Every structure is written in C-alpha cells, then in structure tokens.
Amino acid sequence: EAQVTQNPRYLITVTGKKLTVTCSQNMNHEYMSWYRQDPGLGLRQIYYSMNVEVTDKGDVPEGYKVSRKEKRNFPLILESPSPNQTSLYFCASSFTGINQPQHFGDGTRLSIL
Amino acid sequence: AQSVAQPEDQVNVAEGNPLTVKCTYSVSGNPYLFWYVQYPNRGLQFLLKYITGDNLVKGSYGFEAEFNKSQTSFHLKKPSALVSDSALYFCAVRDTNSNYQLIWGAGTKLIIKP
C-alpha cells in the first residue's frame, strides 16, 4: 500500500530533550516536506526537500533540523524542544511538478512540557 | 504577498442540501490551486486541483470546484451533502515566488447535520 509513515504518532516530552520524528514514504517520491498544524493557522511549512541531499527552509524553520540521506526518509529533528513547538506535525511527499498532489502521513502530535 | 483565504471558519449544511466551501487567492502569475480534506486523526487527503483548462474541476467523493479568475476564487462544491462529508477542508495555492511551495488556507470545518 502506498503510504507515508510517521513515527511516533504521539509524544509527550520535556523542554530541552532532543527528539526525532521519522518519516518514510514508499512511493519513490522525489519531494518531501514537513508541516506543522496549529488551530486557526492552517499548515505552515517547516522544511522541504526536492531530492536526496537537497533541503530548504520553509516558513517556520527555527528550532528544527532535517536531513535527506535517502530518498524514502526525511526525519525531523528537534535538538532542544521548547513548549512553543507543541503542535501537530505532518510529513508529506510527492513527485516533483506543480500539478502533483501531496500525500500526507497521519500526523505526529507533540507535547513539549 | 501571495496568500489564500478561507473566509469561513465553519460551514453548517443539512444532509442532502448543496454545500459550498469558499476559497479566494492572491498570486502573481498563473494560479495552481488545490483542495484537501482532513478527517479526524488523519492526514490530509487530496480532493482536486486546478492547473489549467476547464473552470469546473471534478474530484474525489463527488466534490467539484469552480475556478473564477476575475473573482480570484476557487470554491469547493457538492450538489448533495452527506454526513460523512463532515471534516476539515483546506485550500492551497502554489507560491510562484517561493519555488512553487504550497500556501495553505486556515481551513474550514464542514458540519453536515442529519
């Protein structure tokens, strides 16, 4: 089954404790992206990757890191999480091209205490 | 700045009635527009897109959207609403100034009452 898989789905942690949210897709998509969803703000892009070893900042990259060492994986790293990073996070992937729709994972709900 | 607006936080419709979820946009150049739906505890799912061609675009689950260039709108419609259509709907447009990344509306919660 074609899918984008995020782990964990839920995480409660404390300020300053490094964490990684994994994202993997099995559709051979070149493009991958991370978003955060907050009530009333829609989706805001954190980072995106047009292909392996190519990453770019989105609208809200501060406090996050990413890497794209393999085509299928695009982990999101919070080196020193803070409470304002409490949010619902989505990973998405697609083929490149302006007409290509994105496929989303089911989300990761992070709570930073 | 390029943007997308969904002017209604929530839309309430009785089952069987037609529904419309509104979206307006502001971009330079040609607009590339998308609608997605989000069910509870799930990721977003693609519904339909407008790239070029016919102004009326048909998509998944019986939804369609009408592109209106003069009004810079891309409203989502369905002739007869189902209770199962209740969800959060997002409009998005490609940002022609920022490597064609998607700009997202804030979302509209659609509630279909039996």
Short mmCIF file of C-alpha atoms in Angstrom, two decimals:
data_model
loop_
_atom_site.label_atom_id
_atom_site.label_comp_id
_atom_site.label_asym_id
_atom_site.label_seq_id
_atom_site.Cartn_x
_atom_site.Cartn_y
_atom_site.Cartn_z
CA GLU A 1 0.00 0.00 0.00
CA ALA A 2 1.29 3.44 -0.97
CA GLN A 3 1.76 5.46 2.16
CA VAL A 4 3.67 8.00 4.19
CA THR A 5 4.51 6.67 7.64
CA GLN A 6 5.33 8.88 10.59
CA ASN A 7 6.57 7.78 13.99
CA PRO A 8 5.75 8.29 16.74
CA ARG A 9 2.10 9.27 16.41
CA TYR A 10 2.05 10.82 19.86
CA LEU A 11 4.84 12.05 22.10
CA ILE A 12 4.91 13.93 25.39
CA THR A 13 8.35 15.11 26.39
CA VAL A 14 10.15 17.85 28.29
CA THR A 15 11.90 21.02 27.29
CA GLY A 16 15.42 20.50 26.03
CA LYS A 17 15.29 16.76 25.42
CA LYS A 18 16.30 16.05 21.82
CA LEU A 19 13.78 14.16 19.75
CA THR A 20 13.40 12.86 16.22
CA VAL A 21 10.21 12.27 14.30
CA THR A 22 10.71 9.84 11.47
CA CYS A 23 9.00 9.97 8.08
CA SER A 24 9.19 7.32 5.41
CA GLN A 25 7.43 7.01 2.04
CA ASN A 26 7.24 4.02 -0.29
CA MET A 27 6.14 5.79 -3.48
CA ASN A 28 9.59 6.75 -4.80
CA HIS A 29 8.71 10.43 -4.46
CA GLU A 30 11.45 12.97 -5.00
CA TYR A 31 9.80 15.69 -2.93
CA MET A 32 9.20 15.59 0.81
CA SER A 33 8.07 18.23 3.27
CA TRP A 34 7.33 18.83 6.94
CA TYR A 35 4.44 20.97 8.17
CA ARG A 36 3.06 21.96 11.49
CA GLN A 37 -0.64 22.48 12.02
CA ASP A 38 -1.90 24.85 14.67
CA PRO A 39 -5.55 25.89 15.24
CA GLY A 40 -6.55 28.84 13.08
CA LEU A 41 -3.20 28.94 11.28
CA GLY A 42 -3.61 26.18 8.74
CA LEU A 43 -0.43 24.37 7.72
CA ARG A 44 2.92 26.08 7.92
CA GLN A 45 5.90 24.59 6.17
CA ILE A 46 8.99 23.86 8.26
CA TYR A 47 11.43 22.36 5.76
CA TYR A 48 11.23 20.70 2.41
CA SER A 49 13.43 18.58 0.19
CA MET A 50 13.33 18.49 -3.58
CA ASN A 51 15.53 15.38 -3.70
CA VAL A 52 18.24 13.46 -1.85
CA GLU A 53 20.79 15.74 -0.15
CA VAL A 54 18.76 18.84 -1.08
CA THR A 55 16.84 20.61 1.68
CA ASP A 56 15.42 24.12 2.02
CA LYS A 57 13.82 26.18 4.74
CA GLY A 58 10.10 26.71 4.75
CA ASP A 59 8.23 29.44 6.59
CA VAL A 60 8.97 28.37 10.17
CA PRO A 61 12.33 26.53 10.27
CA GLU A 62 13.63 27.93 13.57
CA GLY A 63 14.30 25.21 16.13
CA TYR A 64 14.13 22.36 13.63
CA LYS A 65 16.61 20.35 11.57
CA VAL A 66 16.13 17.86 8.77
CA SER A 67 18.23 15.55 6.66
CA ARG A 68 17.60 13.69 3.43
CA LYS A 69 20.23 10.99 3.08
CA GLU A 70 17.92 8.53 1.37
CA LYS A 71 15.04 9.13 -0.99
CA ARG A 72 12.45 7.44 1.19
CA ASN A 73 13.28 9.02 4.57
CA PHE A 74 13.03 12.59 5.82
CA PRO A 75 13.40 12.81 9.61
CA LEU A 76 12.54 15.94 11.57
CA ILE A 77 14.88 16.71 14.45
CA LEU A 78 14.20 18.98 17.39
CA GLU A 79 17.58 19.48 19.04
CA SER A 80 16.27 21.38 22.07
CA PRO A 81 12.48 21.34 22.05
CA SER A 82 10.55 24.18 23.65
CA PRO A 83 6.86 24.48 24.60
CA ASN A 84 6.11 26.66 21.56
CA GLN A 85 6.90 23.62 19.42
CA THR A 86 3.90 21.80 20.85
CA SER A 87 1.88 21.11 17.73
CA LEU A 88 0.56 18.58 15.24
CA TYR A 89 3.20 17.70 12.66
CA PHE A 90 2.68 16.27 9.20
CA CYS A 91 5.09 14.82 6.71
CA ALA A 92 4.14 14.87 3.03
CA SER A 93 5.64 13.60 -0.20
CA SER A 94 5.00 13.88 -3.91
CA PHE A 95 6.56 13.61 -7.31
CA THR A 96 8.07 16.90 -8.42
CA GLY A 97 5.94 19.16 -10.61
CA ILE A 98 3.48 21.94 -9.94
CA ASN A 99 0.50 19.73 -10.72
CA GLN A 100 1.48 16.92 -8.36
CA PRO A 101 -0.67 16.50 -5.24
CA GLN A 102 0.98 15.76 -1.93
CA HIS A 103 0.46 12.57 0.08
CA PHE A 104 0.35 13.02 3.83
CA GLY A 105 1.19 10.91 6.82
CA ASP A 106 -1.34 10.63 9.64
CA GLY A 107 0.47 13.13 11.81
CA THR A 108 2.52 13.27 14.98
CA ARG A 109 1.13 15.10 17.99
CA LEU A 110 3.98 16.53 20.04
CA SER A 111 3.55 17.98 23.51
CA ILE A 112 6.58 19.75 24.97
CA LEU A 113 6.23 20.41 28.68
CA ALA B 1 2.46 38.78 -0.69
CA GLN B 2 0.80 35.72 -2.11
CA SER B 3 -1.98 34.29 0.01
CA VAL B 4 -5.01 32.08 0.36
CA ALA B 5 -8.12 32.96 2.35
CA GLN B 6 -10.90 30.73 3.57
CA PRO B 7 -13.34 33.28 4.96
CA GLU B 8 -15.49 30.85 6.92
CA ASP B 9 -14.18 29.02 9.96
CA GLN B 10 -17.18 26.72 9.89
CA VAL B 11 -19.96 25.84 7.46
CA ASN B 12 -23.13 24.05 8.55
CA VAL B 13 -25.28 22.25 5.99
CA ALA B 14 -28.21 19.87 6.28
CA GLU B 15 -27.74 16.43 4.75
CA GLY B 16 -28.96 16.34 1.17
CA ASN B 17 -28.50 20.07 0.60
CA PRO B 18 -25.83 21.52 -1.65
CA LEU B 19 -22.66 22.74 0.02
CA THR B 20 -20.07 25.37 -0.80
CA VAL B 21 -16.76 25.97 0.95
CA LYS B 22 -15.17 29.23 -0.12
CA CYS B 23 -11.58 29.97 -1.08
CA THR B 24 -10.01 33.10 -2.53
CA TYR B 25 -6.40 33.56 -3.51
CA SER B 26 -3.83 36.15 -4.40
CA VAL B 27 -0.85 35.12 -6.54
CA SER B 28 1.24 36.64 -9.26
CA GLY B 29 1.11 34.71 -12.49
CA ASN B 30 -0.98 31.64 -13.15
CA PRO B 31 -2.67 30.09 -10.10
CA TYR B 32 -2.25 26.40 -9.37
CA LEU B 33 -4.96 25.52 -6.85
CA PHE B 34 -5.73 22.51 -4.70
CA TRP B 35 -8.34 21.29 -2.23
CA TYR B 36 -7.58 18.79 0.52
CA VAL B 37 -9.76 17.18 3.19
CA GLN B 38 -8.73 16.16 6.69
CA TYR B 39 -10.75 13.67 8.70
CA PRO B 40 -10.24 13.41 12.47
CA ASN B 41 -6.87 11.95 13.49
CA ARG B 42 -5.81 11.57 9.88
CA GLY B 43 -3.52 13.35 7.46
CA LEU B 44 -4.75 15.50 4.62
CA GLN B 45 -6.11 13.81 1.53
CA PHE B 46 -6.06 15.32 -1.94
CA LEU B 47 -9.51 16.10 -3.39
CA LEU B 48 -8.95 18.00 -6.63
CA LYS B 49 -6.80 20.56 -8.40
CA TYR B 50 -6.96 23.31 -10.98
CA ILE B 51 -3.91 23.76 -13.17
CA THR B 52 -5.36 24.92 -16.47
CA GLY B 53 -8.33 24.25 -18.73
CA ASP B 54 -11.99 23.94 -17.72
CA ASN B 55 -13.08 26.18 -14.90
CA LEU B 56 -15.16 23.41 -13.34
CA VAL B 57 -12.95 20.71 -11.88
CA LYS B 58 -14.29 17.38 -10.67
CA GLY B 59 -12.63 15.45 -7.88
CA SER B 60 -12.99 12.67 -5.35
CA TYR B 61 -16.12 11.78 -3.33
CA GLY B 62 -18.43 13.75 -5.65
CA PHE B 63 -16.77 17.10 -4.97
CA GLU B 64 -16.13 19.72 -7.60
CA ALA B 65 -14.65 23.19 -7.59
CA GLU B 66 -15.21 26.24 -9.73
CA PHE B 67 -12.26 28.39 -10.73
CA ASN B 68 -13.16 32.05 -11.27
CA LYS B 69 -10.25 34.13 -12.47
CA SER B 70 -12.00 37.51 -12.26
CA GLN B 71 -13.04 36.91 -8.66
CA THR B 72 -9.81 35.06 -7.80
CA SER B 73 -11.84 32.31 -6.23
CA PHE B 74 -11.81 28.53 -6.18
CA HIS B 75 -14.89 27.45 -4.24
CA LEU B 76 -15.46 23.80 -3.37
CA LYS B 77 -18.94 22.44 -4.04
CA LYS B 78 -21.05 19.33 -3.80
CA PRO B 79 -24.65 19.02 -5.02
CA SER B 80 -25.90 16.86 -2.15
CA ALA B 81 -24.07 16.73 1.19
CA LEU B 82 -23.55 13.55 3.19
CA VAL B 83 -22.99 13.31 6.94
CA SER B 84 -19.69 11.59 6.11
CA ASP B 85 -18.52 14.78 4.35
CA SER B 86 -18.09 16.37 7.78
CA ALA B 87 -14.38 17.19 8.03
CA LEU B 88 -11.83 19.99 7.82
CA TYR B 89 -11.20 21.34 4.33
CA PHE B 90 -8.08 23.17 3.18
CA CYS B 91 -7.49 25.23 0.07
CA ALA B 92 -3.92 25.71 -1.16
CA VAL B 93 -2.15 27.54 -3.98
CA ARG B 94 1.36 27.24 -5.41
CA ASP B 95 3.57 30.15 -4.39
CA THR B 96 5.13 31.34 -7.63
CA ASN B 97 7.63 33.46 -5.67
CA SER B 98 8.90 30.70 -3.44
CA ASN B 99 9.88 27.70 -5.51
CA TYR B 100 6.23 26.77 -6.03
CA GLN B 101 5.70 25.63 -2.46
CA LEU B 102 2.10 25.44 -1.28
CA ILE B 103 0.46 28.28 0.60
CA TRP B 104 -2.37 26.97 2.76
CA GLY B 105 -5.63 28.47 3.89
CA ALA B 106 -6.53 28.26 7.57
CA GLY B 107 -9.12 25.56 6.93
CA THR B 108 -12.91 25.40 7.07
CA LYS B 109 -14.74 22.96 9.30
CA LEU B 110 -17.69 21.49 7.45
CA ILE B 111 -20.51 20.06 9.56
CA ILE B 112 -23.28 18.13 7.87
CA LYS B 113 -26.33 17.62 10.06
CA PRO B 114 -28.68 14.66 9.54
#
